[in-house]
C-alpha positions as CSV (number, residue, x, y, z in Angstrom):
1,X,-12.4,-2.5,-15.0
2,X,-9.5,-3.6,-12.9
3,X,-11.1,-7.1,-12.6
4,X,-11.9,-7.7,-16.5
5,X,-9.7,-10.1,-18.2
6,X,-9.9,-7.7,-21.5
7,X,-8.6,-5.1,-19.7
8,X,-4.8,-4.4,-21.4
9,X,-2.0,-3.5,-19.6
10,X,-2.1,0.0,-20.3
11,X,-5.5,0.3,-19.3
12,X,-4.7,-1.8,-16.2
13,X,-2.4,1.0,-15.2
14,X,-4.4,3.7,-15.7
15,X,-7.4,2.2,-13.7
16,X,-4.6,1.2,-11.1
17,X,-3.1,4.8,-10.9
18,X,-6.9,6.3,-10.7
19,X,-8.0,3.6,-7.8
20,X,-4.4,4.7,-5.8
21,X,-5.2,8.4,-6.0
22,X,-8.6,8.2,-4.1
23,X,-6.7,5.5,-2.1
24,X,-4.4,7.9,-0.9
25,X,-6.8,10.3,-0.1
26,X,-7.9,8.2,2.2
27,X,-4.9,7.2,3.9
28,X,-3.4,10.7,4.4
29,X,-6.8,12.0,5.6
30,X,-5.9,12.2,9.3
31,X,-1.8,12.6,8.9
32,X,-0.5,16.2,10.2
33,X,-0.9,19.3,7.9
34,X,0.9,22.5,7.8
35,X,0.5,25.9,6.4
36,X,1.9,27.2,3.4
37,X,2.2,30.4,1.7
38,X,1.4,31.0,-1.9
39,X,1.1,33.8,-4.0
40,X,-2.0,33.9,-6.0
41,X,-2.5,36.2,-9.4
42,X,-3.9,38.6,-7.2
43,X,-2.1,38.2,-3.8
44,X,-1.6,35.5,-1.5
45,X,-3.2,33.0,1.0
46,X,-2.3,30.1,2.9
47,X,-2.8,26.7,2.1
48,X,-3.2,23.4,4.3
49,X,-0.5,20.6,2.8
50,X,0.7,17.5,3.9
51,X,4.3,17.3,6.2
52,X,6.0,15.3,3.9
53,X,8.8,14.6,6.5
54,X,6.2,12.7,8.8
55,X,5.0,10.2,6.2
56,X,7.2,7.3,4.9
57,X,5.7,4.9,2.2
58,X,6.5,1.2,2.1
59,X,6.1,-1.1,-0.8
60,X,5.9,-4.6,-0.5
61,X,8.0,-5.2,-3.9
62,X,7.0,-5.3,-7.0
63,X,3.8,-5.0,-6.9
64,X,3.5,-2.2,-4.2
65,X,5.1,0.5,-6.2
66,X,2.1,0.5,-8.3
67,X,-0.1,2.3,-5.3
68,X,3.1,5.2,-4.5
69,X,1.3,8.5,-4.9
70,X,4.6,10.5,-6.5
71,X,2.3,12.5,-9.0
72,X,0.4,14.2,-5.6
73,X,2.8,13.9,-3.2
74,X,6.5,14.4,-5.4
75,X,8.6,14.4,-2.0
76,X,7.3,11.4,-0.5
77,X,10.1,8.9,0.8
78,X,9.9,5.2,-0.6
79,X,11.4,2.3,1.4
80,X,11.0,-1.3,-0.2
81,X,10.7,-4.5,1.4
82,X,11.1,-8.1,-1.1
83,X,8.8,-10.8,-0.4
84,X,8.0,-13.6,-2.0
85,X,4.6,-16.0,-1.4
86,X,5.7,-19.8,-1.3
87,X,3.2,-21.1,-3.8
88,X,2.4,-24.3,-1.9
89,X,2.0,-23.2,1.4
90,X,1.6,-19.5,1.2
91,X,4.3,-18.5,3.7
92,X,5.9,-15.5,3.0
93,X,10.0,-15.4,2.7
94,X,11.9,-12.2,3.1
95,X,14.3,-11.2,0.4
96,X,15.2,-7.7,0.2
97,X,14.9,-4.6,2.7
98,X,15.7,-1.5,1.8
99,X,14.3,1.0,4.3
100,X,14.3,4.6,5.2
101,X,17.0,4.6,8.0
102,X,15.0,6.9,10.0
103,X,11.7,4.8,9.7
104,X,11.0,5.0,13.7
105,X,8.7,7.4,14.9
106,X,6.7,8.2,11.2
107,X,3.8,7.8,9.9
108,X,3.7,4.5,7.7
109,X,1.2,3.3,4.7
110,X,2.7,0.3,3.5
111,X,1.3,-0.8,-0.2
112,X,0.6,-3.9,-1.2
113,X,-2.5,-4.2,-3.9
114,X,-3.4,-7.7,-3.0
115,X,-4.1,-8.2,0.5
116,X,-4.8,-12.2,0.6
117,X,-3.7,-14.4,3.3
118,X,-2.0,-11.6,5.2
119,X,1.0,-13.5,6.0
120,X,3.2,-10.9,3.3
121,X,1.5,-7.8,5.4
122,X,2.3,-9.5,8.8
123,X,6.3,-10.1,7.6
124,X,6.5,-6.8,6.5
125,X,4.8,-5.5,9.5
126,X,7.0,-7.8,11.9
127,X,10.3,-5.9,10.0
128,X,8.9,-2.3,10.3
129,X,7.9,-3.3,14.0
130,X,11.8,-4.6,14.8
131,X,12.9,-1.1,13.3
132,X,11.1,0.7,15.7
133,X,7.7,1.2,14.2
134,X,4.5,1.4,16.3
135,X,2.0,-0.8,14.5
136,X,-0.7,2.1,15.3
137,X,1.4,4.4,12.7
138,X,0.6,1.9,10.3
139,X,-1.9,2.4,7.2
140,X,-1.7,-1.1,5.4
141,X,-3.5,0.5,1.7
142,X,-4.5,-2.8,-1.2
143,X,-6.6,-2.4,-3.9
144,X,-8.4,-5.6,-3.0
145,X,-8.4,-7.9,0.2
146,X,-9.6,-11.0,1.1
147,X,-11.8,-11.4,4.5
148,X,-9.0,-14.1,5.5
149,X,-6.3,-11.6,5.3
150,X,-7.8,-8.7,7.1
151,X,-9.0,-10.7,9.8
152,X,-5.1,-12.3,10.0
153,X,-4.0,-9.1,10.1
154,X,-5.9,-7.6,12.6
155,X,-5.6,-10.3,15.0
156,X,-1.8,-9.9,14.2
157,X,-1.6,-5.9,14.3
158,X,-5.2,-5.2,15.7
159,X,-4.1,-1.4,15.6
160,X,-2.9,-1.1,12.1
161,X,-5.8,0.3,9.6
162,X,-6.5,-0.9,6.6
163,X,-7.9,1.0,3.5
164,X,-9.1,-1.1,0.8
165,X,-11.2,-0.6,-2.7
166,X,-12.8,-4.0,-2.5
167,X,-13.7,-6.6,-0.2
168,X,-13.8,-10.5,-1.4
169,X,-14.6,-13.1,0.8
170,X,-13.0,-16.1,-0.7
171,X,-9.3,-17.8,-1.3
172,X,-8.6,-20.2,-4.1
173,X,-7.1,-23.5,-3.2
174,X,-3.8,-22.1,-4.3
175,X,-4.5,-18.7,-1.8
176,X,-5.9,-16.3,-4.5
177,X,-8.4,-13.4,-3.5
178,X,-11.9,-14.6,-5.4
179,X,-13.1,-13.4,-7.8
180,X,-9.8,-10.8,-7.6
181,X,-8.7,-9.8,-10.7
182,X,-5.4,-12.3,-11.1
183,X,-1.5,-11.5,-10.6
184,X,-1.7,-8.1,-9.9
185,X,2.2,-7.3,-10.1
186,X,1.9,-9.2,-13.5
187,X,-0.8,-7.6,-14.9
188,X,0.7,-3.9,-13.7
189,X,4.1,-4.5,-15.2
190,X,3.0,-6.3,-18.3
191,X,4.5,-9.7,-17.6
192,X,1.5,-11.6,-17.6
């Protein structure tokens, strides 16, 4: 439903925010748990839950603030990093970093829902990288990716994993995942 051109905004969103959820599972499957106490209405037991102070999200503005799982994980830390695709050549250009000063040594899933030629993933990666990031901490999380930009990425960052919905296998002339499903960050935010 993501894909479908009737789909409206709203729609769009709620389809987006459904897709992140089971994306999220995914990407916090294997990240450190501890226990909790909780009282239940007849006693108490202990509970497996995330350590939110390992994990550090990272979204590749705008559009990777659609995939930042707040409603499951409400303490999560959100660092940003502005990129913007040349349209002709499809290099990326940094334009605004805003990150977690404490970024070294975490866990990182960086969000980006369109994973096309790789070179915005392998920017953002290069930054989190010079702040002390180990690429292996990395989860790279996109609602769609191209083959071109996976296999860029992994040659780039061969340790960083990537957790995808959907696979296409071909660019446009102008470096847009085929079929895809458009401008994702327009679509999201209703400025298409």
């Amino acid at each position: 439903m993501l894909r479908k051109t009737t789909t409206n905004n709203e729609r769009f969103r709620q389809y987006t925010d459904r897709a992140a959820d089971f994306l999220m599972i995914e990407a916090t499957r294997d990240l450190p748990l501890t226990s909790k106490r909780i009282e239940t209405p007849l006693g108490h037991t202990t509970q497996s839950v995330l350590k939110s102070d390992v994990v550090r999200f990272v979204a590749i503005l705008r559009a990777g603030l659609a995939l930042w799982p707040r409603r499951f994980l409400p303490k999560s830390r959100m660092s940003t990093i502005g990129i913007v695709r040349d349209e002709e050549t499809a290099k990326p250009h940094l334009y605004q970093q805003k990150l977690d000063p404490a970024i070294s040594g975490k866990k990182i899933i960086l969000l980006d829902p369109m994973l096309a030629t790789g070179g915005s993933a392998c920017a953002a990666l290069a930054l989190l990288v010079q702040k002390g990031v180990e690429p292996a901490d990395v989860t790279f999380v996109c609602v769609i990716a191209a083959v071109a930009g996976v296999l860029f990425l992994h040659q780039e960052y061969p340790s960083v994993k990537i957790i995808g919905a959907a696979l296409d296998n071909h660019l446009t002339t102008s470096y847009y995942i085929y079929p895809g499903l458009g401008d994702f960050g327009c679509r999201y935010f209703g400025t298409d």
